[in-house]
Amino acid sequence: MPDHRSYQDPFYGWTTPKAISLCVQTLKECSALPFEVIQKMIALSETQILNEQTSTSMLDILWKIAKKYSISIDQVMLIFNGFVHVLRLALKPPAAFLKPDIFKDDLRDLKFSEQIIGEFHNILFGTKRDQLYLAIQERDRPRLPSLQTFDWNLDVTLTTASLSRCIEPLLLFQFRTSDNRNLTFEVSIKKFNELRYKTALILKEMEDVDGKQALKLLET
Amino acid sequence: MSNSIFSDGSSKIKACVSHINSLNEIKFKKLLQRIAEKTGRQNETIFTLDELNKLESAFEISADNIKQMIETLEYMFLQSAYHLVKPQVLLNDLVNEQNFDENKHVLYKAKLVVEQWSSSAKEIVERLKSTHIASHSLSDVRWTLDVGISQASKSKVKRPTAIYEFQLKNDQTQEIEKVQTEFNKEELYAFFEKLESIQSQLDALMT
């Protein structure tokens, strides 16, 4: 069985990232820190990735840890930063790519203790695995505004100021986009049909994307 | 007078009838055509100032009178549209109630109006039906389908993304507001489901 190192690069890259080496070094310096605290910090880093909590509340928790165990906030930050880094790098390759054993081996190469390696393994392959991957893929990229709510109104115009007998359907759309734009507009039946046709066309094209030859290279 | 379709504006019409009756028929017909084309359009005047001046010299009537005449004729078309009058009814009204000359030669004028009405009625009514009330209306939808293959946080992805550009036209100012949005597969499906439910409502309405 060839060593995985011969066919797969470590998930953290070709050289040990500075943030991680500093983390390991600081962990050695703070050897008095009980494992539960380290566990807590690893869990915090998972939360950090999932929720993008404002840095102030994270900072509060880290300050408390620093005070309780009388280590400087700098050291706490270095350790925490390293943990977050490990998780981000682990989430970078496609999900099926990084097998548990390879992940653990790579972590050993980084000189983390077995206990810590166990913790990381539980997080990456645990219950929140899909959420983590989704957060990294969807949130941490530039994107155009998306449609948050789409309300519509179908009215029938019976009479107007200009026509005593009318009977025309009237469509009103209200879009709210993720960049807080509220748009209310009329859609004529003709335009509505065009919109519906275009959407169906795009959906079909999207389904076909999976079959395209060139994109088969991206099979993960 | 009280039976007329134009009971609201009969005084206006009274003032112009003599002018109308004195016009040359061919020119009158062209005038009618032009007015019918533009009746009911929002935010557009029927004749520009230049054109009004030319009409003044062509018809040998003062500009004010011409303006009044044009307004009257437009008013007649709008009222006919409001009530969706049949041509014969219109003819009777014009001749009997509005004092368009009954002289066989000039009866022709009333007939011209009615003929113009018969041919343009559908178009005018359609135009009036589609006048917008809301400030913006959807004038166009453009789209592209992209596939994201890589990003800073992930080395390899396959992420089909639909980008829509909704063009909303402000009817008053004719300005176009562009709204760009992104949809991934799930979002696009949800959007499509909503469109489908609207369509089923429309179908229920039509039956």
CSV table of N, CA and C in Angstrom, one decimal, chain A residues 85-143:
chain,number,residue,atom,x,y,z
A,85,HIS,N,-7.3,28.1,11.3
A,85,HIS,CA,-6.5,27.8,10.0
A,85,HIS,C,-6.6,26.4,9.6
A,86,VAL,N,-6.4,25.5,10.6
A,86,VAL,CA,-6.4,24.1,10.3
A,86,VAL,C,-7.7,23.7,9.6
A,87,LEU,N,-8.8,24.2,10.3
A,87,LEU,CA,-10.1,23.8,9.8
A,87,LEU,C,-10.4,24.3,8.4
A,88,ARG,N,-10.0,25.6,8.2
A,88,ARG,CA,-10.2,26.2,6.8
A,88,ARG,C,-9.5,25.4,5.8
A,89,LEU,N,-8.2,25.1,6.1
A,89,LEU,CA,-7.4,24.4,5.1
A,89,LEU,C,-8.0,23.0,4.8
A,90,ALA,N,-8.5,22.4,5.9
A,90,ALA,CA,-9.0,21.0,5.7
A,90,ALA,C,-10.3,21.1,4.9
A,91,LEU,N,-11.0,22.2,5.0
A,91,LEU,CA,-12.3,22.3,4.2
A,91,LEU,C,-12.1,22.7,2.8
A,92,LYS,N,-10.8,23.0,2.4
A,92,LYS,CA,-10.6,23.6,1.1
A,92,LYS,C,-10.7,22.5,0.0
A,93,PRO,N,-10.1,21.4,0.1
A,93,PRO,CA,-10.2,20.4,-1.0
A,93,PRO,C,-11.7,19.8,-1.0
A,94,PRO,N,-12.1,19.3,-2.1
A,94,PRO,CA,-13.4,18.7,-2.2
A,94,PRO,C,-13.6,17.7,-1.1
A,95,ALA,N,-14.9,17.5,-0.7
A,95,ALA,CA,-15.2,16.7,0.5
A,95,ALA,C,-14.7,15.3,0.4
A,96,ALA,N,-14.9,14.7,-0.7
A,96,ALA,CA,-14.5,13.3,-0.8
A,96,ALA,C,-13.0,13.0,-0.9
A,97,PHE,N,-12.3,14.1,-1.0
A,97,PHE,CA,-10.9,14.0,-1.3
A,97,PHE,C,-10.0,13.7,-0.1
A,98,LEU,N,-10.4,14.3,1.0
A,98,LEU,CA,-9.6,14.2,2.2
A,98,LEU,C,-10.2,13.1,3.1
A,99,LYS,N,-9.5,11.9,3.1
A,99,LYS,CA,-10.0,10.8,3.9
A,99,LYS,C,-9.6,11.0,5.3
A,100,PRO,N,-10.3,10.3,6.2
A,100,PRO,CA,-9.9,10.5,7.7
A,100,PRO,C,-8.5,10.1,8.0
A,101,ASP,N,-8.0,9.0,7.5
A,101,ASP,CA,-6.7,8.6,7.8
A,101,ASP,C,-5.6,9.6,7.3
A,102,ILE,N,-5.8,10.0,6.1
A,102,ILE,CA,-4.9,10.9,5.5
A,102,ILE,C,-4.9,12.2,6.3
A,103,PHE,N,-6.1,12.6,6.7
A,103,PHE,CA,-6.2,13.9,7.5
A,103,PHE,C,-5.4,13.7,8.8
A,104,LYS,N,-5.6,12.6,9.5
A,104,LYS,CA,-4.9,12.4,10.7
A,104,LYS,C,-3.4,12.3,10.5
A,105,ASP,N,-2.9,11.7,9.5
A,105,ASP,CA,-1.5,11.6,9.2
A,105,ASP,C,-0.9,13.0,9.0
A,106,ASP,N,-1.6,13.8,8.2
A,106,ASP,CA,-1.2,15.1,7.9
A,106,ASP,C,-1.1,15.9,9.2
A,107,LEU,N,-2.1,15.7,10.1
A,107,LEU,CA,-2.0,16.5,11.4
A,107,LEU,C,-0.8,16.0,12.2
A,108,ARG,N,-0.5,14.7,12.1
A,108,ARG,CA,0.6,14.2,12.9
A,108,ARG,C,1.9,14.9,12.4
A,109,ASP,N,2.0,15.0,11.0
A,109,ASP,CA,3.2,15.7,10.5
A,109,ASP,C,3.3,17.1,11.0
A,110,LEU,N,2.1,17.7,11.3
A,110,LEU,CA,2.2,19.1,11.8
A,110,LEU,C,2.6,19.1,13.3
A,111,LYS,N,2.7,18.0,13.9
A,111,LYS,CA,3.1,17.9,15.3
A,111,LYS,C,2.0,18.2,16.3
A,112,PHE,N,0.8,18.0,16.0
A,112,PHE,CA,-0.3,18.1,17.0
A,112,PHE,C,-0.3,16.9,17.8
A,113,SER,N,-0.8,17.0,19.1
A,113,SER,CA,-0.9,15.8,19.9
A,113,SER,C,-2.1,15.0,19.5
A,114,GLU,N,-2.0,13.7,19.9
A,114,GLU,CA,-3.1,12.8,19.5
A,114,GLU,C,-4.5,13.2,19.9
A,115,GLN,N,-4.5,13.8,21.1
A,115,GLN,CA,-5.8,14.2,21.6
A,115,GLN,C,-6.4,15.3,20.7
A,116,ILE,N,-5.6,16.2,20.3
A,116,ILE,CA,-6.0,17.3,19.5
A,116,ILE,C,-6.5,16.8,18.1
A,117,ILE,N,-5.6,15.8,17.6
A,117,ILE,CA,-6.0,15.2,16.3
A,117,ILE,C,-7.3,14.6,16.4
A,118,GLY,N,-7.6,13.9,17.5
A,118,GLY,CA,-8.9,13.3,17.7
A,118,GLY,C,-10.0,14.3,17.6
A,119,GLU,N,-9.8,15.4,18.3
A,119,GLU,CA,-10.8,16.5,18.3
A,119,GLU,C,-11.1,17.0,16.9
A,120,PHE,N,-10.0,17.3,16.1
A,120,PHE,CA,-10.2,17.8,14.8
A,120,PHE,C,-11.0,16.8,13.9
A,121,HIS,N,-10.6,15.5,14.1
A,121,HIS,CA,-11.2,14.5,13.3
A,121,HIS,C,-12.7,14.4,13.6
A,122,ASN,N,-13.1,14.6,14.9
A,122,ASN,CA,-14.5,14.6,15.2
A,122,ASN,C,-15.3,15.7,14.6
A,123,ILE,N,-14.6,16.8,14.5
A,123,ILE,CA,-15.3,18.0,13.9
A,123,ILE,C,-15.5,17.9,12.4
A,124,LEU,N,-14.4,17.5,11.8
A,124,LEU,CA,-14.4,17.5,10.3
A,124,LEU,C,-15.4,16.4,9.8
A,125,PHE,N,-15.4,15.2,10.5
A,125,PHE,CA,-16.2,14.1,10.0
A,125,PHE,C,-17.4,13.9,10.9
A,126,GLY,N,-17.8,14.9,11.7
A,126,GLY,CA,-18.9,14.8,12.6
A,126,GLY,C,-20.2,15.3,12.0
A,127,THR,N,-21.1,15.6,12.9
A,127,THR,CA,-22.5,15.9,12.5
A,127,THR,C,-22.6,17.2,11.6
A,128,LYS,N,-21.7,18.1,11.9
A,128,LYS,CA,-21.8,19.4,11.2
A,128,LYS,C,-21.0,19.4,9.9
A,129,ARG,N,-20.6,18.3,9.4
A,129,ARG,CA,-19.7,18.2,8.3
A,129,ARG,C,-20.3,19.0,7.1
A,130,ASP,N,-21.5,18.7,6.7
A,130,ASP,CA,-22.1,19.3,5.5
A,130,ASP,C,-22.3,20.8,5.7
A,131,GLN,N,-22.7,21.2,7.0
A,131,GLN,CA,-22.8,22.6,7.2
A,131,GLN,C,-21.6,23.4,7.0
A,132,LEU,N,-20.5,22.7,7.5
A,132,LEU,CA,-19.2,23.4,7.4
A,132,LEU,C,-18.8,23.6,5.9
A,133,TYR,N,-18.9,22.5,5.2
A,133,TYR,CA,-18.6,22.6,3.7
A,133,TYR,C,-19.4,23.7,3.0
A,134,LEU,N,-20.7,23.7,3.4
A,134,LEU,CA,-21.6,24.6,2.8
A,134,LEU,C,-21.3,26.1,3.1
A,135,ALA,N,-20.9,26.3,4.4
A,135,ALA,CA,-20.6,27.6,4.8
A,135,ALA,C,-19.3,28.1,4.0
A,136,ILE,N,-18.4,27.3,3.9
A,136,ILE,CA,-17.1,27.7,3.3
A,136,ILE,C,-17.4,28.0,1.8
A,137,GLN,N,-18.2,27.1,1.2
A,137,GLN,CA,-18.4,27.3,-0.3
A,137,GLN,C,-19.3,28.5,-0.6
A,138,GLU,N,-20.4,28.6,0.2
A,138,GLU,CA,-21.4,29.7,-0.2
A,138,GLU,C,-21.1,31.0,0.4
A,139,ARG,N,-20.4,31.0,1.5
A,139,ARG,CA,-20.4,32.3,2.2
A,139,ARG,C,-19.1,33.1,1.9
A,140,ASP,N,-18.0,32.3,1.8
A,140,ASP,CA,-16.7,33.0,1.7
A,140,ASP,C,-16.4,33.3,0.2
A,141,ARG,N,-17.3,33.7,-0.6
A,141,ARG,CA,-17.0,34.0,-1.9
A,141,ARG,C,-17.7,35.3,-2.3
A,142,PRO,N,-17.2,36.0,-3.3
A,142,PRO,CA,-17.9,37.2,-3.8
A,142,PRO,C,-19.1,36.7,-4.5
A,143,ARG,N,-20.2,37.4,-4.2
A,143,ARG,CA,-21.4,37.0,-5.0
A,143,ARG,C,-22.3,38.2,-5.2
